Coordinates of C-alpha atoms (C1' of nucleotides) in Angstrom, one line a residue:
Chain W
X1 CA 208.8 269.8 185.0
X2 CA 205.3 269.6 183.4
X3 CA 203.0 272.8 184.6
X4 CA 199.6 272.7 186.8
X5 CA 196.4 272.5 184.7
X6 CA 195.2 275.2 183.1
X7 CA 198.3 276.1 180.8
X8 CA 199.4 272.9 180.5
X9 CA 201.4 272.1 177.4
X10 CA 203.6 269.4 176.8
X11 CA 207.5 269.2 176.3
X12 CA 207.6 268.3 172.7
X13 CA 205.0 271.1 171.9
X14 CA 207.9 274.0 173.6
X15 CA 210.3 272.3 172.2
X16 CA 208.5 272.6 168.6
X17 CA 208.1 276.2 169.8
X18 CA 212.0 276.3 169.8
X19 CA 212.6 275.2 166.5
X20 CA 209.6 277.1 164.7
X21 CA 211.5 280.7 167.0
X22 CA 215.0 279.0 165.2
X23 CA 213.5 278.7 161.9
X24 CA 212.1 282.4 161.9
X25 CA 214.9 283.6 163.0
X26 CA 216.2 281.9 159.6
X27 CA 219.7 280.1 161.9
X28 CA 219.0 277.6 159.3
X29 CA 218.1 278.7 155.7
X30 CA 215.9 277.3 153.2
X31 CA 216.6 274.1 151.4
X32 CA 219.4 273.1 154.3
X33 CA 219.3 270.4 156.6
X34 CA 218.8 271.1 160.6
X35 CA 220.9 269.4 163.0
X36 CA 220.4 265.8 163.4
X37 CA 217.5 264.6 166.0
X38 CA 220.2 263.6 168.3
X39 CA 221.9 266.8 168.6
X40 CA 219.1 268.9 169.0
X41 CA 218.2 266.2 171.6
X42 CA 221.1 267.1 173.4
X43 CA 221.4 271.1 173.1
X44 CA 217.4 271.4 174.7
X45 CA 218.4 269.0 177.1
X46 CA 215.6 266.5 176.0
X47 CA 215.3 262.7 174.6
X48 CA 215.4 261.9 171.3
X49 CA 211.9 261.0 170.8
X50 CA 210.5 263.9 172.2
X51 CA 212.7 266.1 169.3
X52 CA 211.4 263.4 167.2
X53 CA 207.7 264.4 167.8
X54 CA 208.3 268.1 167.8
X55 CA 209.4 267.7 163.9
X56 CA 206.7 265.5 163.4
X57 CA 204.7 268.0 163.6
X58 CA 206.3 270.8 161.8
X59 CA 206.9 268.5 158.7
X60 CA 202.8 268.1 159.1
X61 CA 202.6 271.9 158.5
X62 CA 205.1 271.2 155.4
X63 CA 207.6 273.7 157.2
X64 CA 210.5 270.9 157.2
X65 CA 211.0 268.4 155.3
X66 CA 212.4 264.7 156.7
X67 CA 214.6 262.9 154.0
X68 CA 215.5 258.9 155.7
X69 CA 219.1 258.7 155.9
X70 CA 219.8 262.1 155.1
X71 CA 218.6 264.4 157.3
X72 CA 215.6 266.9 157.7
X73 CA 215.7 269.9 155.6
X74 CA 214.0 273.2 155.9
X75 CA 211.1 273.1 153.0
X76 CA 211.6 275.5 150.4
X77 CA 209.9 277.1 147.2
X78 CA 212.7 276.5 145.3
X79 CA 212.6 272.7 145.6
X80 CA 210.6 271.5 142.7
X81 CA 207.9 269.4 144.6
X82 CA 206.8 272.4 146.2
X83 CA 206.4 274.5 142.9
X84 CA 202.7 275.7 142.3
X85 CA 202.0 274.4 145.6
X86 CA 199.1 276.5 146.3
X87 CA 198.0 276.0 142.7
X88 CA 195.3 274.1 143.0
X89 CA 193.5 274.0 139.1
X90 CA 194.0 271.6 137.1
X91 CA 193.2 270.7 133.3
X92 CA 190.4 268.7 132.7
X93 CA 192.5 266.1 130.5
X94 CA 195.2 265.0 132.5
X95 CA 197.7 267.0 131.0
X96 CA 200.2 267.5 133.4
X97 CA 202.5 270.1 132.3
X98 CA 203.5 272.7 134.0
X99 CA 202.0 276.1 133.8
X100 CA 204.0 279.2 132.9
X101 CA 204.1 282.5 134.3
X102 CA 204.0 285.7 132.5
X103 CA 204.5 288.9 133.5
X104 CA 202.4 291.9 132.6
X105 CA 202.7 294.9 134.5
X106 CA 204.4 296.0 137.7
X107 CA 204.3 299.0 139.7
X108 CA 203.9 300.6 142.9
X109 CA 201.1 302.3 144.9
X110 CA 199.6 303.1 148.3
X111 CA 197.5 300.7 150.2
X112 CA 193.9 301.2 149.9
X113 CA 191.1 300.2 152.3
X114 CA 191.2 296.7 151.0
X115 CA 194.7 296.2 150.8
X116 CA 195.4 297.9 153.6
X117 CA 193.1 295.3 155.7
X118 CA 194.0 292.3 154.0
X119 CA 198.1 293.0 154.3
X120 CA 197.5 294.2 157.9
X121 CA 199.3 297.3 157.0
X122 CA 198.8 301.2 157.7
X123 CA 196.3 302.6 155.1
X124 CA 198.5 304.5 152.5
X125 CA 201.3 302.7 153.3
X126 CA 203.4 301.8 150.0
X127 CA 202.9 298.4 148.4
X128 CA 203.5 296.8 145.2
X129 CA 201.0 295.9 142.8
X130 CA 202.1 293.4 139.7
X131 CA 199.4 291.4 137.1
X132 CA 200.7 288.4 135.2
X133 CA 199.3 285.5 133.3
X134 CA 199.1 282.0 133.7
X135 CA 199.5 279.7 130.6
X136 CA 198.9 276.1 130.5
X137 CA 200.0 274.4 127.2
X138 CA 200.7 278.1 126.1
X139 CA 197.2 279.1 126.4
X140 CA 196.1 282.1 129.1
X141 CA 194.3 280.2 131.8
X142 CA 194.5 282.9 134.5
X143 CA 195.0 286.5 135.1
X144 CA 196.3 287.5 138.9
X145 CA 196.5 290.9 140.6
X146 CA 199.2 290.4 143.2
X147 CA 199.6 292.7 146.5
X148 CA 202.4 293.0 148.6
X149 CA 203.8 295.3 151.2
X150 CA 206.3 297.6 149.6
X151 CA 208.5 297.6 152.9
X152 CA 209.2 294.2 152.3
X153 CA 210.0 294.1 148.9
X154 CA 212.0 297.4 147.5
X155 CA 213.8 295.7 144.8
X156 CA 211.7 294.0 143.2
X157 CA 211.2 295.1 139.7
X158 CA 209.1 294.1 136.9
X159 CA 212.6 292.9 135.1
X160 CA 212.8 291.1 138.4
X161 CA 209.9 289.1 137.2
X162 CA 211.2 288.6 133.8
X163 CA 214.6 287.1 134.7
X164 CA 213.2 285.2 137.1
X165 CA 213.3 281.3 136.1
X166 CA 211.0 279.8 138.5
X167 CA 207.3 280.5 140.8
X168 CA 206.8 283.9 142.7
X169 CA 207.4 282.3 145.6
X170 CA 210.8 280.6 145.3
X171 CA 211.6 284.4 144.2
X172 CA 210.5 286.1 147.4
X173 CA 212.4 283.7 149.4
X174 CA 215.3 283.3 147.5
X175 CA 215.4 287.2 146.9
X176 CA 213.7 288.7 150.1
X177 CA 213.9 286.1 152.6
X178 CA 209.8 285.5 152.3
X179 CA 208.6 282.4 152.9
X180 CA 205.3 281.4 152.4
X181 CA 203.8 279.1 154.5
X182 CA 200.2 278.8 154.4
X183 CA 197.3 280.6 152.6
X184 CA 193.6 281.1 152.5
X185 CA 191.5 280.8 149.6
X186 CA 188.2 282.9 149.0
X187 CA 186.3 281.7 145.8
X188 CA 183.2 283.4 144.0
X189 CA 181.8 282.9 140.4
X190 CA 182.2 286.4 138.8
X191 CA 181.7 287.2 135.0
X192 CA 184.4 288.3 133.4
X193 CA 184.9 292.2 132.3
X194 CA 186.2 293.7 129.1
X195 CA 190.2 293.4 129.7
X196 CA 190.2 290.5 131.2
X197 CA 188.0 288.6 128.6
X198 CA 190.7 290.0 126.2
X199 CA 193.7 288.7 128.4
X200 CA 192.1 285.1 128.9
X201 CA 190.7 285.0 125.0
X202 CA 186.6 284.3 126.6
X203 CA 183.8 286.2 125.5
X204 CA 182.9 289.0 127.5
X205 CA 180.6 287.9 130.9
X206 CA 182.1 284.3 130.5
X207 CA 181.4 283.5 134.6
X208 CA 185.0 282.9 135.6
X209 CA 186.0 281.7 138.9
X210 CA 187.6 284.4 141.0
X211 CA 189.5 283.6 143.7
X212 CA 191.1 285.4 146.0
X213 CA 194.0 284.4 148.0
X214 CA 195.8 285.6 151.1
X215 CA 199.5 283.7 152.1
X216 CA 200.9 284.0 155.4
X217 CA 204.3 283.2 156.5
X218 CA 205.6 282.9 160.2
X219 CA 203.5 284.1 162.8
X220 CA 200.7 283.9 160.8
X221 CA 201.4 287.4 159.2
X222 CA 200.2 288.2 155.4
X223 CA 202.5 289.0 153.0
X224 CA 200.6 288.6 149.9
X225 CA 197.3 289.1 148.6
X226 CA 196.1 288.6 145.5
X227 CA 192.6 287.9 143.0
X228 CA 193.0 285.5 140.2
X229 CA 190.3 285.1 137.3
X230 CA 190.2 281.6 136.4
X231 CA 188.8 280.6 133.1
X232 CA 187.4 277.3 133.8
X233 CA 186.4 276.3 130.2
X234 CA 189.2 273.6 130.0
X235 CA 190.4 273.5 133.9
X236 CA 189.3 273.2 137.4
X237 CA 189.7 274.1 140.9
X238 CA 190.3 270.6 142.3
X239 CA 189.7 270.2 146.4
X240 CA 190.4 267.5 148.2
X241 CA 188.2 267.3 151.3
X242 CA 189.3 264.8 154.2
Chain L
X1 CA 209.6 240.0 161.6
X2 CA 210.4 242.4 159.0
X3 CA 210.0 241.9 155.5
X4 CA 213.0 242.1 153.2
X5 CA 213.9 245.5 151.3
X6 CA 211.1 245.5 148.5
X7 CA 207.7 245.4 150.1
X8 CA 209.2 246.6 153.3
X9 CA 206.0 247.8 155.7
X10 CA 206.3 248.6 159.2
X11 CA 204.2 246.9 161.9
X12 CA 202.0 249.7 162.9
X13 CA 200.9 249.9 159.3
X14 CA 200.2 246.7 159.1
X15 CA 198.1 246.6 162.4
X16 CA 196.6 250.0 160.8
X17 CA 195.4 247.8 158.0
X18 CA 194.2 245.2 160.6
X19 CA 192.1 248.1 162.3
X20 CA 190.6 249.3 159.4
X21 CA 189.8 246.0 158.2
X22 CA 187.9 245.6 161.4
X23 CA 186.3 248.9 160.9
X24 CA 185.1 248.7 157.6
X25 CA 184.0 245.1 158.5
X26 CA 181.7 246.8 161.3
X27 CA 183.0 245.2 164.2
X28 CA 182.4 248.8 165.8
X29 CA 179.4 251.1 164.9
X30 CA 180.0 254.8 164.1
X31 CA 179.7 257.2 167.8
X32 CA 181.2 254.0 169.4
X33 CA 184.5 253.7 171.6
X34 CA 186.5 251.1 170.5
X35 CA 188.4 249.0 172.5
X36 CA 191.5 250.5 174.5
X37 CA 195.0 250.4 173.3
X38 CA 195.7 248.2 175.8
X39 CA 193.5 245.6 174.8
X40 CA 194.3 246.2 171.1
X41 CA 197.7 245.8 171.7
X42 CA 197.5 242.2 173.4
X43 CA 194.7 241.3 170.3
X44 CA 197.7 241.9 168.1
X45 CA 200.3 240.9 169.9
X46 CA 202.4 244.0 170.0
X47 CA 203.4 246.8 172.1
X48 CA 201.1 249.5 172.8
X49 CA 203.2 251.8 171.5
X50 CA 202.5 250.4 167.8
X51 CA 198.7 250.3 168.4
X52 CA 198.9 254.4 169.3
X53 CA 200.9 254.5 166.0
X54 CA 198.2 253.0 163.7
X55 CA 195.7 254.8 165.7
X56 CA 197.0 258.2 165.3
X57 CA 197.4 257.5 161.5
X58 CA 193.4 256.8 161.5
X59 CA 192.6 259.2 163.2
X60 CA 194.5 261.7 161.7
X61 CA 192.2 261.1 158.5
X62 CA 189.2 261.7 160.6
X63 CA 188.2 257.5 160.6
X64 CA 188.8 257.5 165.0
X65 CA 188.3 260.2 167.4
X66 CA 190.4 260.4 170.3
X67 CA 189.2 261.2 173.5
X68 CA 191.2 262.1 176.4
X69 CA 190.2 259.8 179.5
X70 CA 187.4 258.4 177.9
X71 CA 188.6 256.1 174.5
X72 CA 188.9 256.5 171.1
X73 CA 185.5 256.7 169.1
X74 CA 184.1 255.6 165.5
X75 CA 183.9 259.2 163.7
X76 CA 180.2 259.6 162.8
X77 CA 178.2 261.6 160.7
X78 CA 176.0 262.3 163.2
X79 CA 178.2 263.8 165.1
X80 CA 177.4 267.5 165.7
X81 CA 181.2 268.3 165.1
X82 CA 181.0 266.3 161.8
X83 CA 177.6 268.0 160.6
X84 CA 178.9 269.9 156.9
X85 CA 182.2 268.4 157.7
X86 CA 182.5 268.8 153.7
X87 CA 180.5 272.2 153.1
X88 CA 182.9 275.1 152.6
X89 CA 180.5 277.7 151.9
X90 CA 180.8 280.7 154.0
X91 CA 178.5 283.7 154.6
X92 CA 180.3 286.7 154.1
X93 CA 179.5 288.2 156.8
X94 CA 180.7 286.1 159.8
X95 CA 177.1 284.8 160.3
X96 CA 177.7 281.5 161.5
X97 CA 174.2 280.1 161.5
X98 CA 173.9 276.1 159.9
X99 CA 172.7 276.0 156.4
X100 CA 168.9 273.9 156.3
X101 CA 168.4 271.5 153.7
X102 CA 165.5 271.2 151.9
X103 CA 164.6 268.0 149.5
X104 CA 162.4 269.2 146.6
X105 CA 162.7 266.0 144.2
X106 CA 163.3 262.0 144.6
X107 CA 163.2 259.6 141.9
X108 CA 164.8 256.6 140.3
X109 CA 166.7 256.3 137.1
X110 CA 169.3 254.4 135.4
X111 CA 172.8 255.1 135.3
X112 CA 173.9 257.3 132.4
X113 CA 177.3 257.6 131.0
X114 CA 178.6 260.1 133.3
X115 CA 176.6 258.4 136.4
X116 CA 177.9 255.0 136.0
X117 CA 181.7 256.3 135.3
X118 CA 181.6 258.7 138.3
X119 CA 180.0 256.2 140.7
X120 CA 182.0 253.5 138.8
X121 CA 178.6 251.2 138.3
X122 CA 177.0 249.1 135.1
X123 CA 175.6 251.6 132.3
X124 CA 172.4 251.3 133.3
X125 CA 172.4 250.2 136.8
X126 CA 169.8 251.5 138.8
X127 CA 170.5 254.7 140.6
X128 CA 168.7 257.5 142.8
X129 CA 168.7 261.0 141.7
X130 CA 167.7 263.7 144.2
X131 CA 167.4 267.6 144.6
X132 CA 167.7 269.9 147.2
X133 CA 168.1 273.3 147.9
X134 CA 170.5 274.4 151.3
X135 CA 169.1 277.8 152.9
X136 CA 171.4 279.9 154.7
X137 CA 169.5 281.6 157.0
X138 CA 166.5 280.8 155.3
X139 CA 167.4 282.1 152.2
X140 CA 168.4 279.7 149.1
X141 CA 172.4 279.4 148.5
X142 CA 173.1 276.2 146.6
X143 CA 170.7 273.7 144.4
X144 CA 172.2 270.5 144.8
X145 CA 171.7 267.6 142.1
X146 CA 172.6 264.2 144.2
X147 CA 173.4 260.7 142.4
X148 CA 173.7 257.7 144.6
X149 CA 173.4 253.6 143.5
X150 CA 170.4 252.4 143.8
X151 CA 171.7 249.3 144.8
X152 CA 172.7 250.7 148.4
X153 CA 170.1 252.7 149.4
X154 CA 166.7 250.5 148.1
X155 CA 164.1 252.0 150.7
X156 CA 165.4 255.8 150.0
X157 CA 162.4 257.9 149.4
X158 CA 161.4 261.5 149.7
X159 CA 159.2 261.4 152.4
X160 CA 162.5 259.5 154.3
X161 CA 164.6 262.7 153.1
X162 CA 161.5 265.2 154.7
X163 CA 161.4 263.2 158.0
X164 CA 165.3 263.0 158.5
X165 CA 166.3 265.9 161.2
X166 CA 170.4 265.8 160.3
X167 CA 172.4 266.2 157.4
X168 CA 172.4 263.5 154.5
X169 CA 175.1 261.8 155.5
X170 CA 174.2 260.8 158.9
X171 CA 171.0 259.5 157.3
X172 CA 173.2 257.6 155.1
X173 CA 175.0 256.2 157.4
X174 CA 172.6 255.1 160.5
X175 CA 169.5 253.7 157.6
X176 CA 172.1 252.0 155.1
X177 CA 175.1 252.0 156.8
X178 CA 177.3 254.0 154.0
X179 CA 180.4 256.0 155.4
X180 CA 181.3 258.7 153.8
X181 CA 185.4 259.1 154.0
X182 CA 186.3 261.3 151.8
X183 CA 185.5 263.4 148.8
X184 CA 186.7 265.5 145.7
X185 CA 185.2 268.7 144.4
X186 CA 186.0 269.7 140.8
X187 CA 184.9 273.4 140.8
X188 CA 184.1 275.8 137.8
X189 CA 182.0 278.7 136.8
X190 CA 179.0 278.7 135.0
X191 CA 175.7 281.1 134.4
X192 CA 172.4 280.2 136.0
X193 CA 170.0 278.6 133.3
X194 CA 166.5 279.0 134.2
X195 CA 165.6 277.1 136.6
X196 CA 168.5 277.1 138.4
X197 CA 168.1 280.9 139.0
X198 CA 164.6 280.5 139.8
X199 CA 165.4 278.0 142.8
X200 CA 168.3 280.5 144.1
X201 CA 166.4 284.0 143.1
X202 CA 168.6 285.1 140.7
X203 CA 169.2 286.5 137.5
X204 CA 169.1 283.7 134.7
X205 CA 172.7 283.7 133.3
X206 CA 173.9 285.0 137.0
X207 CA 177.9 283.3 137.4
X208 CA 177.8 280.5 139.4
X209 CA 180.6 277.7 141.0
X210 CA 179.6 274.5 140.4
X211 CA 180.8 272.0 142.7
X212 CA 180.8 268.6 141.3
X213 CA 181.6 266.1 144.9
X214 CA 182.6 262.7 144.1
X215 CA 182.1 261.0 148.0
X216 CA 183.9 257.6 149.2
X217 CA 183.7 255.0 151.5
X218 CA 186.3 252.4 152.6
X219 CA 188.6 251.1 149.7
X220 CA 188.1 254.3 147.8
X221 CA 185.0 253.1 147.0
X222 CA 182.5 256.2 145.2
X223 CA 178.9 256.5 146.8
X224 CA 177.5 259.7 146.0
X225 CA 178.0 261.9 143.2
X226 CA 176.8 265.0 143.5
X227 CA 176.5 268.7 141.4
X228 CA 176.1 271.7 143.7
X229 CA 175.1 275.5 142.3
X230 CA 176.2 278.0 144.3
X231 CA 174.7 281.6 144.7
X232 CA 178.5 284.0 145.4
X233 CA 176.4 286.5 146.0
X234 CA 176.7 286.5 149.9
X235 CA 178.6 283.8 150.8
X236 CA 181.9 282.4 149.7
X237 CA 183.9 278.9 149.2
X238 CA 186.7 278.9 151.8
X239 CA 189.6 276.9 151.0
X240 CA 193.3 276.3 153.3
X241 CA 196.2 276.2 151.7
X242 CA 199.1 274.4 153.7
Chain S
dG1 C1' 190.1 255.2 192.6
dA2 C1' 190.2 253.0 188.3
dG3 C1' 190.6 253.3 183.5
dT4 C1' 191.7 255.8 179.3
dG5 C1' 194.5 258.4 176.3
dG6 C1' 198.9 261.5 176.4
dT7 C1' 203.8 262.3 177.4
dC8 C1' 208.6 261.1 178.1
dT9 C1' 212.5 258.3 178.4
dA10 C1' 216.3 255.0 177.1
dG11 C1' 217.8 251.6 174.4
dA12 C1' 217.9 248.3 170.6
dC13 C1' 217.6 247.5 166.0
dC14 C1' 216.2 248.5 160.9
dA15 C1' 216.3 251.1 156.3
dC16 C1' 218.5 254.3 153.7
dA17 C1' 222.2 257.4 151.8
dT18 C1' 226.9 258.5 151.6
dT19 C1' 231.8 258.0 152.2
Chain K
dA1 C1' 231.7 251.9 158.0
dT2 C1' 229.2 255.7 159.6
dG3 C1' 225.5 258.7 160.3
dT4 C1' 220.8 259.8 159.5
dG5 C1' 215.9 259.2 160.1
dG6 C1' 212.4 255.2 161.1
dT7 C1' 210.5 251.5 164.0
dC8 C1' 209.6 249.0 168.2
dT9 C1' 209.6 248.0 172.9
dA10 C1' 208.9 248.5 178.0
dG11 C1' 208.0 251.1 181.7
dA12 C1' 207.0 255.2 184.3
dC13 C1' 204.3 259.0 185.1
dC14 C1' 200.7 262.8 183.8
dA15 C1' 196.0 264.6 182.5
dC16 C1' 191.3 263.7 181.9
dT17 C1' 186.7 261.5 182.8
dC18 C1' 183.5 259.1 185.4
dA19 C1' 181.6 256.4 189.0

DNA sequence: GAGTGGTCTAGACCACATT
DNA sequence: ATGTGGTCTAGACCACTCA
């Protein structure tokens, strides 16, 4: 069963394999429960427990979700405990309302040297380039420039944005079959310039975090990448470090 | 043995609790094994199944190390693998060389407001206050403004800090036995008032984050406070998303 | 070879949600 | 009552480390 040394990897780790190659392939869709332990037990052929471990793990990587009694669901954007998930600011009185996003502009392009790099995408390649602003309480907190590869999303539509009732993300999987996995956060201090002082109401050269995100979904392949400019005069970027 | 439906608790949390117990209690130093599951298991009085439970729990926030064929370890601070376990600065270019620390100021004080709510002492309670700059690569990234309770670490001086080859933390934790767990950063931007931008060599009024750590122990229990300013120009604050 | 953690199994039973 | 995930056990065997 089990292979010599030097490739070794254990049954529930292929067996995780299996489900992550069954979740791409999206035989279950977002926000729907996956067959019970037992019957996945018994189409690879394995024990219960070791099924068991192999979604242990992908519900560590918040890719599933396990509900007792119910079943274990494929995670999704759209389910409310996962809204702003990546968000990570947060105002400085414990206000806990929910920001809101607006849309500003939308429109397409070709990838330049940065995008083109950061996308993993052909330089020139078509993408889609959309600004919006992020109000807490109804006051601009944030101003993001969002990236993403044209190919993937053709209908989206800056009246897209505007009907949409809910995050970016739970719109680009609902809509485009996107899902958004993981992401990688680059932070600097920058001071702001003259439109975006005017968009987040600072003074010009107010030092605004900028921070710079790229999301990945399966396979570890980018989808999105985007700079926001965070005014940090009433919020901040909270990290938990374990 | 199981409770009713309330305060229902499973037994491996319950021998988690019994491990920690023993842990914060001291009954194994830091960079120690532990003793095996096995003998765990018959301590307790339950399978050894439910010992690996609890222990994978621990470990998985970074209290045990396990170590294939050898035991599972105390995590310490003086482990090379732990050294900046909490430092997310990044050189921009890939230059993974380890930042140097040096102290510049040690003195004594009593807690202020913000001190004394932060580290959650008396107003007033004696605490230490100390400064150091972190050199990547021998040049100055990040002034750091440190606030620990007095109480804890009485023979802390700066010519201790000077003779200390390892990171803080491990001096922490092998002179005064303080183990740091976890911590929180609250992160905004701000410009470089003078002497701040004379420490990192830059402009005065240059954007920088600041980094505000609150570090615990066992029981959630704050130890360090701690206000970091740090130079974006050539590095960055790395953050993952999942 | 002996000891440790790591994997895998099979079965029993518990807690939770739904019918 | 049924089905789901969650817990617990006992035993067998594998992979790794070290003497």
């Amino acid at each position: 069963m089990a292979q010599e040394s030097p490739t070794f990897s254990p049954l529930y780790r292929q067996i995780k394999t299996l489900i992550l190659q069954a979740l791409e392939a999206g035989e279950w869709r977002p926000g729907q429960a996956i067959p019970s332990e037992q019957e996945l037990a018994a189409r690879f052929g394995v024990s219960q427990g070791t099924v068991r471990k192999a979604i242990d793990e992908i519900a560590g990587d918040n890719l599933l979700v396990r509900k007792q009694g119910k079943g274990t669901y494929v995670a999704s954007h759209n389910d409310p405990r996962a809204l702003f998930r990546f968000l990570r600011l947060v105002p400085i009185d414990g206000d806990l309302s929910h920001p809101k996003s607006v849309p500003l502009d939308c429109w397409r392009a070709k990838a330049g040297q940065e995008a083109s790099r950061m996308l993993a995408i052909e330089l020139g390649a078509p993408i889609i380039i959309l600004r919006r602003l992020l109000k807490f309480a109804n006051k601009p907190v944030v101003v993001d420039e969002i990236y993403l590869p044209g190919e993937l999303f053709q209908g989206l539509s800056f009246e897209t944005l505007q009907d949409w009732h809910g995050s970016l993300y739970s719109l680009l999987e609902s809509r485009f079959g996107s899902r958004m996995i993981r992401a990688q956060e680059r932070i600097r201090a920058v001071a702001a310039d003259r439109s975006t002082s005017e968009a987040l109401k600072v003074a010009e050269g107010t030092p605004l975090l900028s921070v710079e995100r790229v999301t990945y979904t399966y396979g570890d392949k980018p989808v999105e990448w985007r700079r926001g400019l965070y005014s940090t005069a009433e919020h901040y970027y909270l990290n938990e470090l374990n």
